[in-house]
Amino acid sequence: QVQLVESGGGLVQAGDSLRLSCAASGRTFSRQAMGWFRQAPGKEREFVAVITGSGGKTYYRDSVKGRFTISRDNAKNTVYLQMNRLKSEDTAVYYCAADSSLVIRLTPDRWDYWGKGTLVTVSS
């Protein structure tokens, strides 16, 4: 069983930056793809960014490319999401997820483990 705990959310103004962290338990972290997803009020959960187990490949949704950076520290069992130039439309609960399969999933479906989320609110 893997537990994921997100932190770093908060209230910021448009144009500001935030860094989210997700601490994972377990011994298989370096073999798991990690993802960040978000869910805005009244909307479905959506893919934000994914990183492979080694950290060698990253994937982003188009609207965050150039502004967000996903990274991981396998020695600390932690994945990060650096968010720059935040916009009001980035307001959402951000969730961390882990997947042990070899398939890179860019949708919320079939990820093995989820955190409880951290709220990011961007005021315009």
PDB file of C-alpha atoms in Angstrom:
ATOM      1  CA  GLN A   1       0.000   0.000   0.000  1.00  0.00           C
ATOM      2  CA  VAL A   2       1.265   3.466  -0.916  1.00  0.00           C
ATOM      3  CA  GLN A   3       0.197   6.619   0.860  1.00  0.00           C
ATOM      4  CA  LEU A   4       0.499   9.998  -0.827  1.00  0.00           C
ATOM      5  CA  VAL A   5       0.355  13.291   1.017  1.00  0.00           C
ATOM      6  CA  GLU A   6       0.247  16.576  -0.863  1.00  0.00           C
ATOM      7  CA  SER A   7       1.279  19.937   0.533  1.00  0.00           C
ATOM      8  CA  GLY A   8       2.063  23.448  -0.626  1.00  0.00           C
ATOM      9  CA  GLY A   9      -1.305  24.692  -1.772  1.00  0.00           C
ATOM     10  CA  GLY A  10      -2.649  28.096  -0.833  1.00  0.00           C
ATOM     11  CA  LEU A  11      -4.090  31.402  -1.950  1.00  0.00           C
ATOM     12  CA  VAL A  12      -1.974  33.426  -4.342  1.00  0.00           C
ATOM     13  CA  GLN A  13      -2.437  36.212  -6.856  1.00  0.00           C
ATOM     14  CA  ALA A  14      -2.306  35.800 -10.590  1.00  0.00           C
ATOM     15  CA  GLY A  15       1.287  35.794 -11.774  1.00  0.00           C
ATOM     16  CA  ASP A  16       2.629  34.320  -8.544  1.00  0.00           C
ATOM     17  CA  SER A  17       4.354  30.973  -8.079  1.00  0.00           C
ATOM     18  CA  LEU A  18       3.735  27.959  -5.869  1.00  0.00           C
ATOM     19  CA  ARG A  19       5.495  24.662  -5.405  1.00  0.00           C
ATOM     20  CA  LEU A  20       3.455  21.615  -4.535  1.00  0.00           C
ATOM     21  CA  SER A  21       5.019  18.577  -2.932  1.00  0.00           C
ATOM     22  CA  CYS A  22       3.795  15.011  -2.679  1.00  0.00           C
ATOM     23  CA  ALA A  23       5.443  12.690  -0.183  1.00  0.00           C
ATOM     24  CA  ALA A  24       5.025   8.987  -0.847  1.00  0.00           C
ATOM     25  CA  SER A  25       5.392   6.029   1.457  1.00  0.00           C
ATOM     26  CA  GLY A  26       6.613   2.626   0.331  1.00  0.00           C
ATOM     27  CA  ARG A  27       9.686   1.086  -1.229  1.00  0.00           C
ATOM     28  CA  THR A  28       8.633   1.146  -4.857  1.00  0.00           C
ATOM     29  CA  PHE A  29       8.585   4.897  -5.429  1.00  0.00           C
ATOM     30  CA  SER A  30      11.373   4.942  -7.993  1.00  0.00           C
ATOM     31  CA  ARG A  31       9.531   2.363 -10.094  1.00  0.00           C
ATOM     32  CA  GLN A  32       6.288   4.296 -10.152  1.00  0.00           C
ATOM     33  CA  ALA A  33       5.168   6.954 -12.559  1.00  0.00           C
ATOM     34  CA  MET A  34       3.873   9.950 -10.644  1.00  0.00           C
ATOM     35  CA  GLY A  35       1.261  12.372 -11.769  1.00  0.00           C
ATOM     36  CA  TRP A  36      -0.383  15.617 -10.813  1.00  0.00           C
ATOM     37  CA  PHE A  37      -4.043  16.076 -11.587  1.00  0.00           C
ATOM     38  CA  ARG A  38      -6.490  18.819 -10.689  1.00  0.00           C
ATOM     39  CA  GLN A  39     -10.189  19.272 -10.252  1.00  0.00           C
ATOM     40  CA  ALA A  40     -11.889  22.637 -10.363  1.00  0.00           C
ATOM     41  CA  PRO A  41     -15.364  23.147  -8.861  1.00  0.00           C
ATOM     42  CA  GLY A  42     -18.008  21.630 -11.067  1.00  0.00           C
ATOM     43  CA  LYS A  43     -15.480  20.106 -13.434  1.00  0.00           C
ATOM     44  CA  GLU A  44     -13.978  16.690 -13.962  1.00  0.00           C
ATOM     45  CA  ARG A  45     -10.542  15.780 -12.721  1.00  0.00           C
ATOM     46  CA  GLU A  46      -7.911  16.459 -15.392  1.00  0.00           C
ATOM     47  CA  PHE A  47      -4.332  15.593 -16.129  1.00  0.00           C
ATOM     48  CA  VAL A  48      -1.720  18.266 -15.367  1.00  0.00           C
ATOM     49  CA  ALA A  49       1.686  16.580 -15.516  1.00  0.00           C
ATOM     50  CA  VAL A  50       3.260  13.138 -15.345  1.00  0.00           C
ATOM     51  CA  ILE A  51       6.825  12.007 -14.738  1.00  0.00           C
ATOM     52  CA  THR A  52       8.288   8.557 -15.269  1.00  0.00           C
ATOM     53  CA  GLY A  53       9.890   6.574 -12.460  1.00  0.00           C
ATOM     54  CA  SER A  54      13.413   7.561 -13.412  1.00  0.00           C
ATOM     55  CA  GLY A  55      12.401  11.145 -14.033  1.00  0.00           C
ATOM     56  CA  GLY A  56      13.660  10.862 -17.579  1.00  0.00           C
ATOM     57  CA  LYS A  57      10.411  11.768 -19.276  1.00  0.00           C
ATOM     58  CA  THR A  58       7.764  14.317 -18.443  1.00  0.00           C
ATOM     59  CA  TYR A  59       4.393  15.124 -19.940  1.00  0.00           C
ATOM     60  CA  TYR A  60       2.224  18.226 -19.563  1.00  0.00           C
ATOM     61  CA  ARG A  61      -1.200  19.388 -20.548  1.00  0.00           C
ATOM     62  CA  ASP A  62      -0.968  22.139 -23.130  1.00  0.00           C
ATOM     63  CA  SER A  63      -2.311  24.899 -20.909  1.00  0.00           C
ATOM     64  CA  VAL A  64       0.520  24.527 -18.376  1.00  0.00           C
ATOM     65  CA  LYS A  65       3.456  23.928 -20.713  1.00  0.00           C
ATOM     66  CA  GLY A  66       6.160  26.492 -20.100  1.00  0.00           C
ATOM     67  CA  ARG A  67       4.667  27.467 -16.741  1.00  0.00           C
ATOM     68  CA  PHE A  68       4.638  24.245 -14.683  1.00  0.00           C
ATOM     69  CA  THR A  69       7.493  21.833 -14.057  1.00  0.00           C
ATOM     70  CA  ILE A  70       7.150  18.361 -12.577  1.00  0.00           C
ATOM     71  CA  SER A  71      10.186  16.807 -10.909  1.00  0.00           C
ATOM     72  CA  ARG A  72      10.978  14.096  -8.418  1.00  0.00           C
ATOM     73  CA  ASP A  73      13.563  13.193  -5.822  1.00  0.00           C
ATOM     74  CA  ASN A  74      13.614   9.429  -5.514  1.00  0.00           C
ATOM     75  CA  ALA A  75      15.920   9.585  -2.506  1.00  0.00           C
ATOM     76  CA  LYS A  76      13.210  11.530  -0.661  1.00  0.00           C
ATOM     77  CA  ASN A  77      10.216   9.691  -2.138  1.00  0.00           C
ATOM     78  CA  THR A  78       8.831  13.053  -3.193  1.00  0.00           C
ATOM     79  CA  VAL A  79       7.438  14.525  -6.372  1.00  0.00           C
ATOM     80  CA  TYR A  80       7.068  18.249  -6.956  1.00  0.00           C
ATOM     81  CA  LEU A  81       5.046  20.553  -9.132  1.00  0.00           C
ATOM     82  CA  GLN A  82       6.556  23.989  -9.591  1.00  0.00           C
ATOM     83  CA  MET A  83       3.852  26.333 -10.820  1.00  0.00           C
ATOM     84  CA  ASN A  84       4.853  29.715 -12.205  1.00  0.00           C
ATOM     85  CA  ARG A  85       2.841  32.556 -13.717  1.00  0.00           C
ATOM     86  CA  LEU A  86      -0.323  31.203 -12.158  1.00  0.00           C
ATOM     87  CA  LYS A  87      -3.654  32.122 -13.669  1.00  0.00           C
ATOM     88  CA  SER A  88      -7.130  32.194 -12.194  1.00  0.00           C
ATOM     89  CA  GLU A  89      -8.027  29.186 -14.331  1.00  0.00           C
ATOM     90  CA  ASP A  90      -5.407  27.160 -12.453  1.00  0.00           C
ATOM     91  CA  THR A  91      -7.608  27.314  -9.366  1.00  0.00           C
ATOM     92  CA  ALA A  92      -8.415  23.740  -8.334  1.00  0.00           C
ATOM     93  CA  VAL A  93      -7.720  20.981  -5.885  1.00  0.00           C
ATOM     94  CA  TYR A  94      -4.456  19.374  -6.983  1.00  0.00           C
ATOM     95  CA  TYR A  95      -4.005  15.663  -6.511  1.00  0.00           C
ATOM     96  CA  CYS A  96      -0.919  13.503  -6.614  1.00  0.00           C
ATOM     97  CA  ALA A  97      -1.174   9.986  -8.025  1.00  0.00           C
ATOM     98  CA  ALA A  98       1.093   6.970  -8.379  1.00  0.00           C
ATOM     99  CA  ASP A  99       1.022   4.175 -10.937  1.00  0.00           C
ATOM    100  CA  SER A 100       3.125   1.024 -10.960  1.00  0.00           C
ATOM    101  CA  SER A 101       2.283  -0.067 -14.480  1.00  0.00           C
ATOM    102  CA  LEU A 102       4.630   0.509 -17.393  1.00  0.00           C
ATOM    103  CA  VAL A 103       1.964   2.433 -19.252  1.00  0.00           C
ATOM    104  CA  ILE A 104       2.095   6.232 -19.132  1.00  0.00           C
ATOM    105  CA  ARG A 105      -1.435   7.378 -18.438  1.00  0.00           C
ATOM    106  CA  LEU A 106      -2.417  10.940 -19.252  1.00  0.00           C
ATOM    107  CA  THR A 107      -5.918  10.620 -17.852  1.00  0.00           C
ATOM    108  CA  PRO A 108      -7.053  10.076 -14.255  1.00  0.00           C
ATOM    109  CA  ASP A 109      -8.259   6.568 -15.058  1.00  0.00           C
ATOM    110  CA  ARG A 110      -6.617   3.493 -13.540  1.00  0.00           C
ATOM    111  CA  TRP A 111      -3.967   5.155 -11.422  1.00  0.00           C
ATOM    112  CA  ASP A 112      -3.179   2.930  -8.470  1.00  0.00           C
ATOM    113  CA  TYR A 113      -2.960   5.421  -5.616  1.00  0.00           C
ATOM    114  CA  TRP A 114      -4.203   8.932  -4.901  1.00  0.00           C
ATOM    115  CA  GLY A 115      -3.565  11.576  -2.299  1.00  0.00           C
ATOM    116  CA  LYS A 116      -6.328  13.633  -0.715  1.00  0.00           C
ATOM    117  CA  GLY A 117      -5.414  16.794  -2.553  1.00  0.00           C
ATOM    118  CA  THR A 118      -4.284  20.323  -1.799  1.00  0.00           C
ATOM    119  CA  LEU A 119      -6.243  23.433  -2.736  1.00  0.00           C
ATOM    120  CA  VAL A 120      -4.711  26.079  -4.968  1.00  0.00           C
ATOM    121  CA  THR A 121      -6.632  29.311  -5.308  1.00  0.00           C
ATOM    122  CA  VAL A 122      -5.433  31.982  -7.707  1.00  0.00           C
ATOM    123  CA  SER A 123      -7.074  35.384  -7.397  1.00  0.00           C
ATOM    124  CA  SER A 124      -7.142  37.669 -10.397  1.00  0.00           C
TER     125      SER A 124
END
